[in-house]
Coordinates of C-alpha atoms in Angstrom, one line a residue:
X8 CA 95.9 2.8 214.4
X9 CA 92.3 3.7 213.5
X10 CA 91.5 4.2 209.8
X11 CA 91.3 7.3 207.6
X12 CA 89.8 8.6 204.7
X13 CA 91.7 9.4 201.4
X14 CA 88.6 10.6 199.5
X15 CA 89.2 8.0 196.8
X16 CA 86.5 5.9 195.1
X17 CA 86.5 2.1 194.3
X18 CA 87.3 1.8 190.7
X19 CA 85.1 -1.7 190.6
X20 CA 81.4 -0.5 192.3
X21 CA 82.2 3.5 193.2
X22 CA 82.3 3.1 196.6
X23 CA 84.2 5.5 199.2
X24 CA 87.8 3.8 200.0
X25 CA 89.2 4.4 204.1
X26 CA 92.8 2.9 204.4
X27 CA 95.0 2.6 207.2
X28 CA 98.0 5.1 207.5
X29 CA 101.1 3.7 206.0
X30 CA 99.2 0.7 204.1
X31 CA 99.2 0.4 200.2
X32 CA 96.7 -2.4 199.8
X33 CA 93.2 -2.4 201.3
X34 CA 90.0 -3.7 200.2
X35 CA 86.5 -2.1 199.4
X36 CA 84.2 -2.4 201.9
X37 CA 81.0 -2.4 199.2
X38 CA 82.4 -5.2 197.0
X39 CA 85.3 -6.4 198.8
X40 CA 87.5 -5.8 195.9
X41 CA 91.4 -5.9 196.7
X42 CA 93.1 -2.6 195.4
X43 CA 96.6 -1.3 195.3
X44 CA 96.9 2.0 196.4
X45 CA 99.6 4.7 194.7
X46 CA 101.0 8.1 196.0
X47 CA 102.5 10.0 198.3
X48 CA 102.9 8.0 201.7
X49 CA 103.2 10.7 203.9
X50 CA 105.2 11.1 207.2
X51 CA 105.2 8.2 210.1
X52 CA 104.4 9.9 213.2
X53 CA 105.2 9.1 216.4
X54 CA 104.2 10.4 220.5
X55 CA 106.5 9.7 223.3
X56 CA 104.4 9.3 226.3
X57 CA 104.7 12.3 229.1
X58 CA 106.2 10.7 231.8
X59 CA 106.4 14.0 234.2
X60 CA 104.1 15.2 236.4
X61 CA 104.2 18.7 237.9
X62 CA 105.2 17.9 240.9
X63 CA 108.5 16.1 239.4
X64 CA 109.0 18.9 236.8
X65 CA 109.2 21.3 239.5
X66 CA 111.7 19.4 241.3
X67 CA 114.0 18.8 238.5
X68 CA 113.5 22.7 238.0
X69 CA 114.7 23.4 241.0
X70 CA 117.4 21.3 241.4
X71 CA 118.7 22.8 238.4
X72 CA 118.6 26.5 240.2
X73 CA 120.7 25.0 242.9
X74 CA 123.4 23.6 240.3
X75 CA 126.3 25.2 238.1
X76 CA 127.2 29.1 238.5
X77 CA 124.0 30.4 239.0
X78 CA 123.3 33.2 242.1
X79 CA 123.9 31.2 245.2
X80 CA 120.2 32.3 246.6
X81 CA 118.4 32.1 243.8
X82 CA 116.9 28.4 245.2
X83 CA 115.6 30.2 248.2
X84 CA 114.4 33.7 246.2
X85 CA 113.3 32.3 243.0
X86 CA 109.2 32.3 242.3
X87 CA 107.9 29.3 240.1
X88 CA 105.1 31.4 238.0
X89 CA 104.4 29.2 235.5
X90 CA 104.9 25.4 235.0
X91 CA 102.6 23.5 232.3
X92 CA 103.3 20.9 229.8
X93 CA 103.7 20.8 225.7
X94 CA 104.6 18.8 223.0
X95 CA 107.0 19.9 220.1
X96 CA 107.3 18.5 216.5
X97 CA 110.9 17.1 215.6
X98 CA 112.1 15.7 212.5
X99 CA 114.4 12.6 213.1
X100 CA 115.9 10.6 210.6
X101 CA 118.0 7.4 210.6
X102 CA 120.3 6.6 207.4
X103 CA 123.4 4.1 207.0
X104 CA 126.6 6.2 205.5
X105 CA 128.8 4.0 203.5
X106 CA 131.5 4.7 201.6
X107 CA 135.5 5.3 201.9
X108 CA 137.5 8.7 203.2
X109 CA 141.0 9.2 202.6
X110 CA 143.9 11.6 203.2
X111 CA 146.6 12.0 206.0
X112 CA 148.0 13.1 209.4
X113 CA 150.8 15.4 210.1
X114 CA 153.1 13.6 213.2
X115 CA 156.1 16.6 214.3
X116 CA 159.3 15.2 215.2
X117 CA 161.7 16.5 217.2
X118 CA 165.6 15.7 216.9
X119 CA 168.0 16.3 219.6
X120 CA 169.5 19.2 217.8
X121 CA 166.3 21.1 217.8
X122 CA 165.6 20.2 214.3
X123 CA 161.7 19.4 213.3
X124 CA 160.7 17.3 210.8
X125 CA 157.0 16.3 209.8
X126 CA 155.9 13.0 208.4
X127 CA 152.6 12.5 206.5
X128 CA 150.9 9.2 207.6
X129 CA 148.5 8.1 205.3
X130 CA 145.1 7.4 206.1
X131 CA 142.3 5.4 204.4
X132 CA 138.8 4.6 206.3
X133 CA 135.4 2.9 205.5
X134 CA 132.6 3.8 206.8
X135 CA 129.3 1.9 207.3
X136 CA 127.1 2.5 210.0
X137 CA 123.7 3.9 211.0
X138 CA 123.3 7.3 212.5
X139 CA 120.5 9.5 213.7
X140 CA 120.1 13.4 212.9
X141 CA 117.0 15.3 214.4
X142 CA 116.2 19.2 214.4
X143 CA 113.0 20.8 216.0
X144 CA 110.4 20.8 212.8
X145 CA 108.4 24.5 214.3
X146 CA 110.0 27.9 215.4
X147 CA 110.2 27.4 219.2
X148 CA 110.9 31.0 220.3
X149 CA 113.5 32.1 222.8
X150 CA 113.3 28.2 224.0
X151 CA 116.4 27.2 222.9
X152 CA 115.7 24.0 222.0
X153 CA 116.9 22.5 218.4
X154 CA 117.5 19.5 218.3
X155 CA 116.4 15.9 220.7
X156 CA 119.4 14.8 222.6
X157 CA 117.2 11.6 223.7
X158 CA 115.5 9.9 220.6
X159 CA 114.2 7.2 222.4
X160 CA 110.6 6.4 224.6
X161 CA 107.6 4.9 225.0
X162 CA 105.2 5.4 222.1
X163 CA 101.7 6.3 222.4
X164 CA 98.8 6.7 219.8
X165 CA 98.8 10.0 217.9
X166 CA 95.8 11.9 217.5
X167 CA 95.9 15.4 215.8
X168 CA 94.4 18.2 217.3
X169 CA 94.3 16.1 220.9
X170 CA 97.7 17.2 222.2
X171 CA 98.7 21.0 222.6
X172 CA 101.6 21.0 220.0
X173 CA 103.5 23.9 218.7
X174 CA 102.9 23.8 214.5
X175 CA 105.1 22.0 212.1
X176 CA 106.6 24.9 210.0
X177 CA 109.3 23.0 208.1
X178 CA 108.4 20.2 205.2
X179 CA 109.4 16.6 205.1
X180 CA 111.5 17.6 201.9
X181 CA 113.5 20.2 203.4
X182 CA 114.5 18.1 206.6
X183 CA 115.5 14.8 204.2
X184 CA 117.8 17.4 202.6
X185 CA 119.3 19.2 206.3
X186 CA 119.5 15.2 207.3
X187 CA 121.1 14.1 204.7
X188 CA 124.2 16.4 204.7
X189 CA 124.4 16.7 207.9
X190 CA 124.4 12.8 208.1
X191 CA 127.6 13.0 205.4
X192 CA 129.3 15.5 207.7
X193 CA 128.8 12.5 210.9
X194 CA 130.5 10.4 209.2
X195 CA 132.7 12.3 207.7
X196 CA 134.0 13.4 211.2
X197 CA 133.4 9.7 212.5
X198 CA 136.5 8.4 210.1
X199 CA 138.5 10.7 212.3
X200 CA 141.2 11.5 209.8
X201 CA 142.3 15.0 210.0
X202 CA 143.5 15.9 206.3
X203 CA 140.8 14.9 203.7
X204 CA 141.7 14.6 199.9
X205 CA 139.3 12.4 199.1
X206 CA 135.8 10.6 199.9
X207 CA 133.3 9.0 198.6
X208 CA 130.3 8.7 201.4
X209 CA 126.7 7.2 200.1
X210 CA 123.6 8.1 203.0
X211 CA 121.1 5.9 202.5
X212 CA 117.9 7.0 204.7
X213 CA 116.0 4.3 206.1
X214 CA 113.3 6.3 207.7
X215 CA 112.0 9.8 208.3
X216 CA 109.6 10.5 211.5
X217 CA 107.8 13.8 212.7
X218 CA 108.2 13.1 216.6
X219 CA 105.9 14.7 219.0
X220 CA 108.2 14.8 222.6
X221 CA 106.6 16.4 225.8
X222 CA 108.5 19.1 227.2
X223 CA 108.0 20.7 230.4
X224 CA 107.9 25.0 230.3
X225 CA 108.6 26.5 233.3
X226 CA 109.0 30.4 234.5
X227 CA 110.1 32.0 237.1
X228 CA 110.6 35.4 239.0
X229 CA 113.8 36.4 240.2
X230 CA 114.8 39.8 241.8
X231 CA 112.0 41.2 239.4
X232 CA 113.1 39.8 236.2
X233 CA 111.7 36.6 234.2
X234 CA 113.7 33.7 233.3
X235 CA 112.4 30.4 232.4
X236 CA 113.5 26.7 232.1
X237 CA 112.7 23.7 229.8
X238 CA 112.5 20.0 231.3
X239 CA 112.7 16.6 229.3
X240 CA 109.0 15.5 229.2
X241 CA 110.9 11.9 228.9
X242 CA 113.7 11.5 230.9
X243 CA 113.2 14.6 233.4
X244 CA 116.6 16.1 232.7
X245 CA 116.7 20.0 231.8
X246 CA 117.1 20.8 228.3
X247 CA 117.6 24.2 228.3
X248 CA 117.0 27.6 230.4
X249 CA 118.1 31.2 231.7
X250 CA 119.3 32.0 235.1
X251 CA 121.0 34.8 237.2
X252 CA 124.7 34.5 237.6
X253 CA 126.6 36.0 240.3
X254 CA 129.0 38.5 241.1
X255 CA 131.6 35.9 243.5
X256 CA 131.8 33.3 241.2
X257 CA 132.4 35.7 238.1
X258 CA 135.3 37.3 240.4
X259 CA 136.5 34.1 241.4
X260 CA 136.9 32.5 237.8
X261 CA 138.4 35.7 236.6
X262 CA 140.8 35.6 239.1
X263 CA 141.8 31.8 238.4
X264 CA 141.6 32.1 234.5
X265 CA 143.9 34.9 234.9
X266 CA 146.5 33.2 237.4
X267 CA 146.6 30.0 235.6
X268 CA 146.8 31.2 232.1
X269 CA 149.2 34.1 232.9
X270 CA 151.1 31.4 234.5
X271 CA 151.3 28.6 231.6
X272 CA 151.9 31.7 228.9
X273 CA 155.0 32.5 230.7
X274 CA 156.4 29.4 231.0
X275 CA 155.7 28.9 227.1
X276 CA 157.8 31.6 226.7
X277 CA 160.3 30.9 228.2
X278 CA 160.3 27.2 226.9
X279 CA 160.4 28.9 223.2
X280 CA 163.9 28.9 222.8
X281 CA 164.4 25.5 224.0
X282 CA 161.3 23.7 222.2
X283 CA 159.2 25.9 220.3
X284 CA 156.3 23.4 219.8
X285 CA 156.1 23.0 223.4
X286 CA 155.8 26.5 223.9
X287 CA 154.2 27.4 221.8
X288 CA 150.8 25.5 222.9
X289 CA 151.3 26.3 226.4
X290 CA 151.1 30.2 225.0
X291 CA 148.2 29.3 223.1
X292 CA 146.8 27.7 226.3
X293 CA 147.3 30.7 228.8
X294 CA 145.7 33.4 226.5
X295 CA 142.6 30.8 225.4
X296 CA 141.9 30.7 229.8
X297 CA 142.6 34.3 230.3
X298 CA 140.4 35.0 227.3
X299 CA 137.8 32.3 228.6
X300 CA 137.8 33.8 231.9
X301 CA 137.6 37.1 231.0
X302 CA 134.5 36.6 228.7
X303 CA 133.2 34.8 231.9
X304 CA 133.6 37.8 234.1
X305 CA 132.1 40.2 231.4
X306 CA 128.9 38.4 230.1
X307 CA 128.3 36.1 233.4
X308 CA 125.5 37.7 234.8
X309 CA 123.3 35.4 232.9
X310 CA 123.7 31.6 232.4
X311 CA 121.9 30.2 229.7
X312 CA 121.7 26.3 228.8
X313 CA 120.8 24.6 226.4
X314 CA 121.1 25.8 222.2
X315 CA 120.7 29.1 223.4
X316 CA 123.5 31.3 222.4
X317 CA 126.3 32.0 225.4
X318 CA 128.2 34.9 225.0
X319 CA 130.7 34.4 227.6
X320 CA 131.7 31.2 225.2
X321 CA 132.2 33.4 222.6
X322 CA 136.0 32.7 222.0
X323 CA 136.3 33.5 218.6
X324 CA 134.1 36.9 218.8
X325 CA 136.9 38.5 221.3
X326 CA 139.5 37.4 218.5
X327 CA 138.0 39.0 215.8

């Protein structure tokens, strides 16, 4: 870690004081004094090393055209236009939640007269762990990339200004704060009891880090339209992207969803009399697939990956 300069003066002879990053003592290098230093410490930074090369970030790009419900041709008809490395600025931090969360679960009982009774089991949990948060720390576009699903690879020296990097547009303050809470709500959900009425969770943050990761743009032509795709700099996996859908496949789920939960919603009906739970759910069921399928059929013609919003998942738009 090379040296840098905080524009500070030696309070013994005067002389200009350079200090390692991340170091509170150092000594003057004009009378060799020893000297605490105070302030703000900044932000550790970190680089994962690159460890694609174009020739493998094309191939994981188009592998990924050949998978999922994407247009059956688009391996063969799709143009690679662009394909060129970057590196983008996350914030991760590691805490330990302790504390205590307590409250109940509902268990339904059936009798053999049809009667239903519900028992409240009472739930207490501790929690003490570590856990890791991260959110992209610039604004990445239509790139629909928020957070790191891998947190872990090989470091190298960071060097500003030496990398292409997209800005860092949100403050160290801001993403303690977004970490924090949503830390609390980890392990929150990690106690796994379903009715809360009371908890008492501490995060403790052990350290905050501005990672730079490497990720892989690529874009492509297809049938005279642009989509593009985003590869894992790291591990070489596909983070996120747009691609054509087609028509067959959109038919073909339709078709199923439509069977299969036309099929469970009427046996839930007609299990209603006889055990209403029961058929309840398997109503619920059948109209969550035909309303899956049918969102399917009607936004389909694009597949998206990644944190980029999919409106053919969009279960709870077509309820409202």
């Amino acid at each position: 870690m090379g040296d840098i300069s905080i524009n500070l003066s030696c309070p013994s002879c005067g002389g200009a004081l350079t200090i390692e990053e991340g170091l509170r003592f150092t000594n003057c290098g004009y009378c060799d004094a020893l000297l605490f230093v105070e302030g703000e410490r900044g932000v550790f930074k970190t680089t994962f090393k690159n460890n694609m090369n174009e020739e493998r970030a094309a191939a994981a790009v188009r592998q990924w055209l050949g998978s999922g419900l994407k247009s059956r041709d688009l391996p063969q008809r799709a143009t690679l236009t662009e394909l060129y490395p970057i590196y983008l600025p996350f914030w991760k931090l590691t805490a330990r939640a302790a504390g205590w969360v307590c409250g109940y679960e509902e268990r339904r009982r059936t009798d053999s007269k049809g009667r239903v009774t519900v028992e409240r089991i009472p739930m207490e949990r501790m929690v003490f762990r570590d856990f890791e948060w991260s959110r992209i720390a610039c604004d990445a576009g239509d790139l629909g990339i928020k957070s790191l699903r891998n947190m872990r690879g090989e470091a190298v020296l960071h060097e500003e200004g030496t990398i292409p990097t997209f800005e860092v547009t949100t403050s160290s303050t801001d993403a303690m704060q977004q970490g924090t809470e949503a830390i609390r709500g980890m392990a929150r959900a990690s106690a796994g009891v379903p009715r809360i009425t009371f908890e008492k969770i501490h995060v403790i943050p052990r350290v905050l880090v501005l990672i730079f990761y490497p990720i892989w743009i690529a874009r492509y032509e297809y049938a005279g339209r642009s989509y593009f795709a985003t590869v894992d700099g790291v591990t070489g996996s596909i983070l996120s992207g747009r691609a054509p859908g087609d028509p067959l496949y959109q038919s073909l789920v339709m078709t199923a969803g439509s069977a299969i939960g036309g099929l469970l919603a009427g046996l839930g009906l007609s299990l209603l009399s006889a055990s209403g739970t029961l058929g309840g759910v398997l109503v619920v069921i059948g109209l969550a697939l035909f309303g899956a399928s049918y969102l399917f059929f009607r936004h389909g013609s694009e597949i998206t990956e990644g944190d980029i919003p999919k409106a053919y998942a969009d279960l709870g738009g077509l309820l409202r």
